[in-house]
mmCIF file of C-alpha atoms in Angstrom:
data_model
loop_
_atom_site.group_PDB
_atom_site.id
_atom_site.type_symbol
_atom_site.label_atom_id
_atom_site.label_comp_id
_atom_site.label_asym_id
_atom_site.label_seq_id
_atom_site.Cartn_x
_atom_site.Cartn_y
_atom_site.Cartn_z
ATOM 1 C CA MET A 18 70.905 108.591 126.475
ATOM 2 C CA LEU A 19 68.119 110.910 123.919
ATOM 3 C CA PRO A 20 65.551 113.014 125.797
ATOM 4 C CA TYR A 21 62.695 111.530 124.542
ATOM 5 C CA ALA A 22 61.743 107.974 124.155
ATOM 6 C CA THR A 23 59.543 108.311 121.683
ATOM 7 C CA ALA A 24 59.305 108.890 117.822
ATOM 8 C CA GLY A 25 56.524 111.803 118.175
ATOM 9 C CA GLU A 26 58.047 113.021 121.781
ATOM 10 C CA ALA A 27 61.600 113.394 119.323
ATOM 11 C CA GLU A 28 59.323 114.401 116.090
ATOM 12 C CA ALA A 29 57.766 117.381 118.110
ATOM 13 C CA ALA A 30 61.387 118.187 119.656
ATOM 14 C CA LEU A 31 62.400 118.646 116.026
ATOM 15 C CA GLY A 32 59.049 120.031 115.174
ATOM 16 C CA ARG A 33 59.502 117.724 111.598
ATOM 17 C CA ALA A 34 59.001 113.822 110.920
ATOM 18 C CA LEU A 35 61.921 111.427 111.585
ATOM 19 C CA THR A 36 63.506 110.475 108.243
ATOM 20 C CA TRP A 37 64.007 106.097 108.793
ATOM 21 C CA ALA A 38 67.264 106.478 109.573
ATOM 22 C CA GLU A 39 66.539 109.048 112.844
ATOM 23 C CA ALA A 40 64.218 106.164 113.428
ATOM 24 C CA ALA A 41 66.349 103.258 113.564
ATOM 25 C CA TRP A 42 68.509 105.801 115.581
ATOM 26 C CA LEU A 43 66.222 106.507 118.009
ATOM 27 C CA ARG A 44 64.958 102.626 118.409
ATOM 28 C CA TYR A 45 68.190 101.660 119.259
ATOM 29 C CA SER A 46 69.991 104.727 121.609
ATOM 30 C CA ALA A 47 66.833 105.590 123.123
ATOM 31 C CA ALA A 48 67.690 104.160 126.248
ATOM 32 C CA VAL A 49 71.358 102.879 126.068
ATOM 33 C CA PRO A 50 73.874 105.482 127.551
ATOM 34 C CA ASP A 51 75.644 107.937 125.495
ATOM 35 C CA ARG A 52 79.265 106.534 126.805
ATOM 36 C CA TYR A 53 78.094 102.691 125.454
ATOM 37 C CA LEU A 54 77.058 104.438 122.346
ATOM 38 C CA HIS A 55 81.182 104.813 121.548
ATOM 39 C CA TRP A 56 81.948 101.031 122.486
ATOM 40 C CA PRO A 57 80.745 99.726 119.230
ATOM 41 C CA ASN A 58 83.976 101.716 117.486
ATOM 42 C CA ILE A 59 85.177 98.585 119.157
ATOM 43 C CA ALA A 60 83.385 95.800 117.079
ATOM 44 C CA ILE A 61 82.574 97.078 113.969
ATOM 45 C CA THR A 62 86.254 98.300 113.319
ATOM 46 C CA LEU A 63 87.688 94.943 114.455
ATOM 47 C CA VAL A 64 84.549 93.220 112.026
ATOM 48 C CA VAL A 65 86.309 95.362 108.643
ATOM 49 C CA TYR A 66 89.608 94.435 109.984
ATOM 50 C CA THR A 67 89.337 91.226 109.859
ATOM 51 C CA LEU A 68 87.006 90.584 106.288
ATOM 52 C CA ALA A 69 87.900 93.154 104.214
ATOM 53 C CA PRO A 70 91.161 91.762 103.541
ATOM 54 C CA LEU A 71 90.340 88.044 102.613
ATOM 55 C CA PRO A 72 89.557 88.595 99.037
ATOM 56 C CA LEU A 73 93.171 89.426 97.776
ATOM 57 C CA ALA A 74 94.547 87.516 100.837
ATOM 58 C CA ILE A 75 92.670 84.628 99.625
ATOM 59 C CA LEU A 76 93.525 85.377 95.507
ATOM 60 C CA ASP A 77 97.442 85.871 97.381
ATOM 61 C CA LEU A 78 97.047 82.687 98.928
ATOM 62 C CA ALA A 79 94.846 80.916 96.917
ATOM 63 C CA ALA A 80 96.451 81.325 93.519
ATOM 64 C CA PRO A 81 99.352 83.259 93.700
ATOM 65 C CA ARG A 82 99.838 83.237 89.264
ATOM 66 C CA ALA A 83 96.708 84.821 89.190
ATOM 67 C CA ALA A 84 97.275 87.895 91.114
ATOM 68 C CA ALA A 85 100.989 88.175 90.088
ATOM 69 C CA PRO A 86 99.532 90.528 87.807
ATOM 70 C CA TYR A 87 98.507 92.822 90.604
ATOM 71 C CA LYS A 88 101.039 92.587 92.539
ATOM 72 C CA LEU A 89 103.296 95.488 93.252
ATOM 73 C CA GLN A 90 105.857 92.613 94.195
ATOM 74 C CA PRO A 91 105.325 89.859 92.788
ATOM 75 C CA LYS A 92 108.669 88.180 94.061
ATOM 76 C CA VAL A 93 107.149 88.027 97.223
ATOM 77 C CA GLN A 94 105.175 86.033 98.219
ATOM 78 C CA HIS A 95 103.837 85.712 102.114
ATOM 79 C CA PRO A 96 102.518 81.984 103.336
ATOM 80 C CA PRO A 97 99.872 81.732 104.903
ATOM 81 C CA SER A 98 101.260 81.570 108.414
ATOM 82 C CA ALA A 99 102.585 85.114 108.261
ATOM 83 C CA PHE A 100 99.398 86.440 107.171
ATOM 84 C CA LEU A 101 97.881 84.369 110.433
ATOM 85 C CA ARG A 102 100.815 85.807 112.712
ATOM 86 C CA CYS A 103 99.746 89.666 111.129
ATOM 87 C CA TYR A 104 96.371 89.357 111.931
ATOM 88 C CA LEU A 105 96.723 87.554 115.181
ATOM 89 C CA ASP A 106 99.927 90.109 116.799
ATOM 90 C CA ALA A 107 98.002 93.038 114.835
ATOM 91 C CA VAL A 108 94.652 92.752 117.352
ATOM 92 C CA LYS A 109 96.539 91.801 119.964
ATOM 93 C CA VAL A 110 97.844 94.977 120.369
ATOM 94 C CA SER A 111 94.424 96.737 119.235
ATOM 95 C CA LEU A 112 92.832 94.618 121.654
ATOM 96 C CA LEU A 113 94.881 94.802 124.797
ATOM 97 C CA ILE A 114 96.204 99.164 123.676
ATOM 98 C CA ILE A 115 93.468 100.785 121.735
ATOM 99 C CA GLY A 116 90.697 98.725 122.800
ATOM 100 C CA PRO A 117 90.513 99.871 126.232
ATOM 101 C CA TYR A 118 91.901 103.321 125.746
ATOM 102 C CA GLN A 119 88.161 103.442 123.718
ATOM 103 C CA LEU A 120 86.591 102.276 126.417
ATOM 104 C CA ILE A 121 87.992 104.631 129.142
ATOM 105 C CA SER A 122 87.710 107.846 126.211
ATOM 106 C CA TYR A 123 84.026 109.069 126.915
ATOM 107 C CA PRO A 124 85.329 112.074 128.688
ATOM 108 C CA ALA A 125 87.299 112.924 125.761
ATOM 109 C CA ALA A 126 85.171 112.599 123.788
ATOM 110 C CA LYS A 127 82.193 115.662 126.015
ATOM 111 C CA ILE A 128 84.925 117.714 125.187
ATOM 112 C CA MET A 129 85.553 116.848 122.360
ATOM 113 C CA ASP A 130 81.761 117.286 122.094
ATOM 114 C CA ILE A 131 80.731 115.007 119.854
ATOM 115 C CA ARG A 132 76.889 114.168 119.118
ATOM 116 C CA THR A 133 74.634 111.858 120.243
ATOM 117 C CA GLY A 134 71.363 112.735 119.644
ATOM 118 C CA LEU A 135 68.987 113.841 117.153
ATOM 119 C CA PRO A 136 69.114 115.037 114.213
ATOM 120 C CA LEU A 137 71.377 112.745 112.510
ATOM 121 C CA PRO A 138 74.096 114.673 110.623
ATOM 122 C CA SER A 139 73.146 114.788 106.448
ATOM 123 C CA MET A 140 75.256 112.799 104.136
ATOM 124 C CA GLY A 141 76.533 116.505 102.734
ATOM 125 C CA GLU A 142 78.162 117.408 106.116
ATOM 126 C CA ILE A 143 79.376 114.044 106.508
ATOM 127 C CA LEU A 144 81.061 114.609 103.919
ATOM 128 C CA ALA A 145 82.815 117.312 104.355
ATOM 129 C CA GLN A 146 83.573 116.431 107.455
ATOM 130 C CA LEU A 147 85.256 113.051 106.540
ATOM 131 C CA THR A 148 87.279 115.219 104.034
ATOM 132 C CA VAL A 149 88.268 117.734 106.859
ATOM 133 C CA TYR A 150 89.428 114.702 109.324
ATOM 134 C CA PHE A 151 91.093 113.034 105.656
ATOM 135 C CA LEU A 152 93.130 116.559 105.436
ATOM 136 C CA VAL A 153 93.959 117.172 108.857
ATOM 137 C CA GLU A 154 95.560 113.217 109.743
ATOM 138 C CA ASP A 155 97.545 112.925 106.604
ATOM 139 C CA TYR A 156 99.052 116.526 107.334
ATOM 140 C CA LEU A 157 99.440 115.226 111.773
ATOM 141 C CA ASN A 158 100.290 112.007 110.066
ATOM 142 C CA TYR A 159 103.005 112.688 107.762
ATOM 143 C CA TRP A 160 105.431 114.039 110.583
ATOM 144 C CA LEU A 161 104.971 112.033 112.602
ATOM 145 C CA HIS A 162 105.759 109.324 110.524
ATOM 146 C CA ARG A 163 108.919 111.085 109.982
ATOM 147 C CA LEU A 164 109.255 111.579 113.429
ATOM 148 C CA LEU A 165 109.211 107.573 113.952
ATOM 149 C CA HIS A 166 111.332 107.331 110.981
ATOM 150 C CA THR A 167 114.803 109.234 113.424
ATOM 151 C CA LYS A 168 117.029 106.451 114.271
ATOM 152 C CA TRP A 169 115.561 106.084 117.617
ATOM 153 C CA CYS A 170 112.604 105.918 117.456
ATOM 154 C CA TYR A 171 113.227 102.924 114.251
ATOM 155 C CA GLU A 172 115.348 100.981 116.726
ATOM 156 C CA LYS A 173 113.304 101.491 119.566
ATOM 157 C CA ILE A 174 108.900 101.188 117.712
ATOM 158 C CA HIS A 175 108.319 102.202 114.466
ATOM 159 C CA HIS A 176 110.603 99.041 112.838
ATOM 160 C CA VAL A 177 108.012 96.556 114.051
ATOM 161 C CA HIS A 178 106.243 97.791 111.364
ATOM 162 C CA HIS A 179 107.913 97.773 108.479
ATOM 163 C CA GLU A 180 109.244 93.793 109.273
ATOM 164 C CA PHE A 181 107.004 93.348 106.401
ATOM 165 C CA THR A 182 108.794 95.329 103.615
ATOM 166 C CA ALA A 183 106.505 93.950 101.234
ATOM 167 C CA PRO A 184 103.000 93.971 102.883
ATOM 168 C CA MET A 185 100.074 93.010 103.066
ATOM 169 C CA ALA A 186 96.617 94.400 104.065
ATOM 170 C CA TYR A 187 97.025 93.294 107.453
ATOM 171 C CA ALA A 188 99.960 95.303 108.166
ATOM 172 C CA ALA A 189 98.351 98.674 108.385
ATOM 173 C CA TRP A 190 97.622 97.154 112.443
ATOM 174 C CA TYR A 191 101.291 95.961 112.362
ATOM 175 C CA GLY A 192 103.377 97.308 115.203
ATOM 176 C CA HIS A 193 104.355 98.042 117.418
ATOM 177 C CA TRP A 194 101.707 98.732 120.447
ATOM 178 C CA ALA A 195 103.677 102.980 121.223
ATOM 179 C CA GLU A 196 102.934 103.449 117.458
ATOM 180 C CA MET A 197 98.952 102.583 117.656
ATOM 181 C CA LEU A 198 98.898 105.493 120.629
ATOM 182 C CA ILE A 199 101.249 107.896 118.611
ATOM 183 C CA LEU A 200 98.807 107.535 114.983
ATOM 184 C CA ALA A 201 96.088 107.696 116.482
ATOM 185 C CA VAL A 202 96.967 111.537 117.418
ATOM 186 C CA PRO A 203 96.234 112.236 114.775
ATOM 187 C CA SER A 204 93.558 109.614 113.722
ATOM 188 C CA LEU A 205 91.357 111.919 117.313
ATOM 189 C CA ALA A 206 92.584 116.049 115.622
ATOM 190 C CA GLY A 207 89.933 116.903 113.320
ATOM 191 C CA PRO A 208 86.737 115.468 115.514
ATOM 192 C CA ALA A 209 88.314 117.688 117.708
ATOM 193 C CA MET A 210 88.344 120.368 115.134
ATOM 194 C CA VAL A 211 85.513 119.673 113.977
ATOM 195 C CA PRO A 212 82.765 118.159 116.524
ATOM 196 C CA CYS A 213 80.340 114.972 114.801
ATOM 197 C CA HIS A 214 77.958 112.810 115.646
ATOM 198 C CA VAL A 215 79.266 109.982 116.977
ATOM 199 C CA THR A 216 77.820 107.759 114.160
ATOM 200 C CA THR A 217 80.480 110.078 111.574
ATOM 201 C CA LEU A 218 82.787 108.198 114.007
ATOM 202 C CA TRP A 219 82.215 105.375 113.054
ATOM 203 C CA ILE A 220 82.411 106.696 109.666
ATOM 204 C CA TRP A 221 85.410 107.774 110.002
ATOM 205 C CA PHE A 222 87.578 105.041 111.566
ATOM 206 C CA VAL A 223 85.954 102.517 109.603
ATOM 207 C CA ALA A 224 87.455 105.244 106.905
ATOM 208 C CA ARG A 225 90.245 105.668 108.122
ATOM 209 C CA LEU A 226 90.925 102.350 108.055
ATOM 210 C CA VAL A 227 89.619 101.147 104.922
ATOM 211 C CA GLU A 228 92.277 103.541 103.670
ATOM 212 C CA SER A 229 94.824 102.093 105.117
ATOM 213 C CA LEU A 230 94.038 98.220 104.494
ATOM 214 C CA ASN A 231 93.992 99.544 100.497
ATOM 215 C CA ILE A 232 97.975 101.562 100.742
ATOM 216 C CA HIS A 233 98.840 98.012 102.873
ATOM 217 C CA SER A 234 98.006 95.839 100.286
ATOM 218 C CA GLY A 235 100.665 95.425 98.458
ATOM 219 C CA PHE A 236 98.250 95.575 95.251
ATOM 220 C CA LYS A 237 97.051 97.966 92.516
ATOM 221 C CA LEU A 238 94.201 96.900 90.734
ATOM 222 C CA PRO A 239 91.951 99.121 87.952
ATOM 223 C CA PHE A 240 89.447 100.125 90.387
ATOM 224 C CA ASN A 241 92.233 101.467 93.092
ATOM 225 C CA LEU A 242 90.531 104.489 94.747
ATOM 226 C CA GLU A 243 93.975 106.795 93.529
ATOM 227 C CA ASN A 244 92.275 106.286 89.149
ATOM 228 C CA TYR A 245 89.281 108.344 91.036
ATOM 229 C CA ILE A 246 90.349 111.214 94.211
ATOM 230 C CA PRO A 247 92.990 113.728 93.297
ATOM 231 C CA PHE A 248 96.176 113.785 94.864
ATOM 232 C CA TYR A 249 95.946 109.936 96.599
ATOM 233 C CA GLY A 250 99.227 107.878 97.239
ATOM 234 C CA GLY A 251 97.268 104.830 96.999
ATOM 235 C CA ALA A 252 99.103 101.435 96.982
ATOM 236 C CA GLU A 253 101.656 101.985 95.313
ATOM 237 C CA HIS A 254 102.628 104.671 96.994
ATOM 238 C CA HIS A 255 103.059 103.915 100.595
ATOM 239 C CA ASP A 256 104.186 100.546 98.759
ATOM 240 C CA TYR A 257 107.168 101.979 97.972
ATOM 241 C CA HIS A 258 107.487 103.908 101.588
ATOM 242 C CA HIS A 259 107.597 99.397 102.788
ATOM 243 C CA TYR A 260 110.203 98.696 99.914
ATOM 244 C CA ILE A 261 112.949 100.922 101.367
ATOM 245 C CA GLY A 262 112.482 99.524 104.871
ATOM 246 C CA GLY A 263 114.254 102.078 107.703
ATOM 247 C CA GLN A 264 116.169 103.548 105.277
ATOM 248 C CA SER A 265 113.500 104.918 103.378
ATOM 249 C CA HIS A 266 113.070 109.018 103.347
ATOM 250 C CA SER A 267 110.312 109.070 100.805
ATOM 251 C CA ASN A 268 106.423 109.020 101.238
ATOM 252 C CA PHE A 269 106.102 109.643 105.294
ATOM 253 C CA ALA A 270 102.621 110.965 104.322
ATOM 254 C CA PRO A 271 99.568 107.984 105.042
ATOM 255 C CA VAL A 272 96.626 109.233 102.048
ATOM 256 C CA PHE A 273 97.620 111.944 99.757
ATOM 257 C CA THR A 274 100.391 113.016 97.875
ATOM 258 C CA HIS A 275 100.914 116.568 98.579
ATOM 259 C CA CYS A 276 102.774 116.901 101.887
ATOM 260 C CA ASP A 277 105.397 114.656 100.695
ATOM 261 C CA TYR A 278 105.859 117.146 96.921
ATOM 262 C CA ILE A 279 105.753 119.849 98.630
ATOM 263 C CA TYR A 280 108.581 118.700 101.832
ATOM 264 C CA GLY A 281 110.736 117.107 98.618
ATOM 265 C CA THR A 282 110.042 113.929 100.632
ATOM 266 C CA ASP A 283 108.749 112.265 97.037
ATOM 267 C CA LYS A 284 112.002 112.972 95.519
ATOM 268 C CA GLY A 285 113.670 108.864 95.804
ATOM 269 C CA TYR A 286 109.888 107.995 94.737
ATOM 270 C CA ARG A 287 109.442 109.983 91.790
ATOM 271 C CA TYR A 288 113.495 109.083 90.748
ATOM 272 C CA HIS A 289 112.189 105.124 90.808
ATOM 273 C CA LYS A 290 108.825 105.201 88.849
ATOM 274 C CA ALA A 291 110.802 107.665 85.900
ATOM 275 C CA THR A 292 113.298 104.682 85.832
ATOM 276 C CA LEU A 293 111.065 102.347 85.720
ATOM 277 C CA ALA A 294 109.164 103.849 83.075
ATOM 278 C CA LYS A 295 112.076 104.149 81.550
ATOM 279 C CA LEU A 296 113.310 100.836 81.198
ATOM 280 C CA LYS A 297 109.740 99.574 80.166
ATOM 281 C CA GLU A 298 109.736 101.716 77.225
ATOM 282 C CA LEU A 299 114.047 101.153 76.720
ATOM 283 C CA ALA A 300 111.966 97.004 76.609
ATOM 284 C CA GLY A 301 109.531 97.706 74.294
ATOM 285 C CA ASN A 302 111.741 99.269 71.805
ATOM 286 C CA ASN A 303 114.001 96.050 72.026
ATOM 287 C CA VAL A 304 110.711 93.920 71.448
ATOM 288 C CA GLN A 305 109.681 96.818 67.867
ATOM 289 C CA LYS A 306 113.472 95.768 66.555
ATOM 290 C CA GLU A 307 113.270 92.219 67.149
ATOM 291 C CA ASP A 308 110.692 91.918 65.534
ATOM 292 C CA LEU A 309 111.458 93.905 62.978
ATOM 293 C CA SER A 310 114.868 91.807 61.852
ATOM 294 C CA SER A 311 112.303 88.708 61.888
ATOM 295 C CA GLY A 312 110.814 90.279 59.133
ATOM 296 C CA LYS A 313 113.256 90.892 56.892
ATOM 297 C CA LYS A 314 114.699 87.690 57.804
ATOM 298 C CA ASP A 315 111.302 86.334 56.157
#
């Protein structure tokens, strides 16, 4: 709950006029206890998880021929029942496990020094904090993901997530409840190390979710983020991890590629890419030879 109830009081405390965003935040949060300001994250992420994958899911189901050129595993066609099962199971685990966890997480947020008042963070501050959070999350998630691929952890926990060897975006949240809790730790580590405003925390959880939806989408689109963000793995990088399945020793990092490169867990993927490139080159050469032979006959 903010220590001032009016814009005038807030401006007097800050020594300047409120921005439009700060005025909106004041109207929303002035009379709301801090505990409840952490709760909207549940609804926000659920809405994003529900709606963001829909365009590609509809394209895949309604127009498979149009979708095929952009799919990483075009021979795999999931039926509508698979999409629905994946979504409902993921939401159930999220609401039953992660939801209650977030509702009781206010004491942890206070320890982490998550702010709820004014001023709101600048765009530069938000971007800098998100960069740190992605780097921290990527590194910790890399090692926990490798742990989940040990024999016991895979058989008892992680195999659920790998039921989809050709993943769809909804598979981002599809997994064992224990895995959801384990992988929540890297997501909270960044904000614990570099405290932020609660609105930045909302943005962080949405950004991380959208990134996870992207790498599980099963699509490589012309405007994918890996074309614009250095060292970003993207859908192709993570799709290979699912394609190999439980025996995978490649591509454990969820966001960037540097951890897999540094620790040598991208060798299988790089060999796979090189092999595909060579096959494509050979296929092109064969086409050229056929064209030349056809020209001579003519």
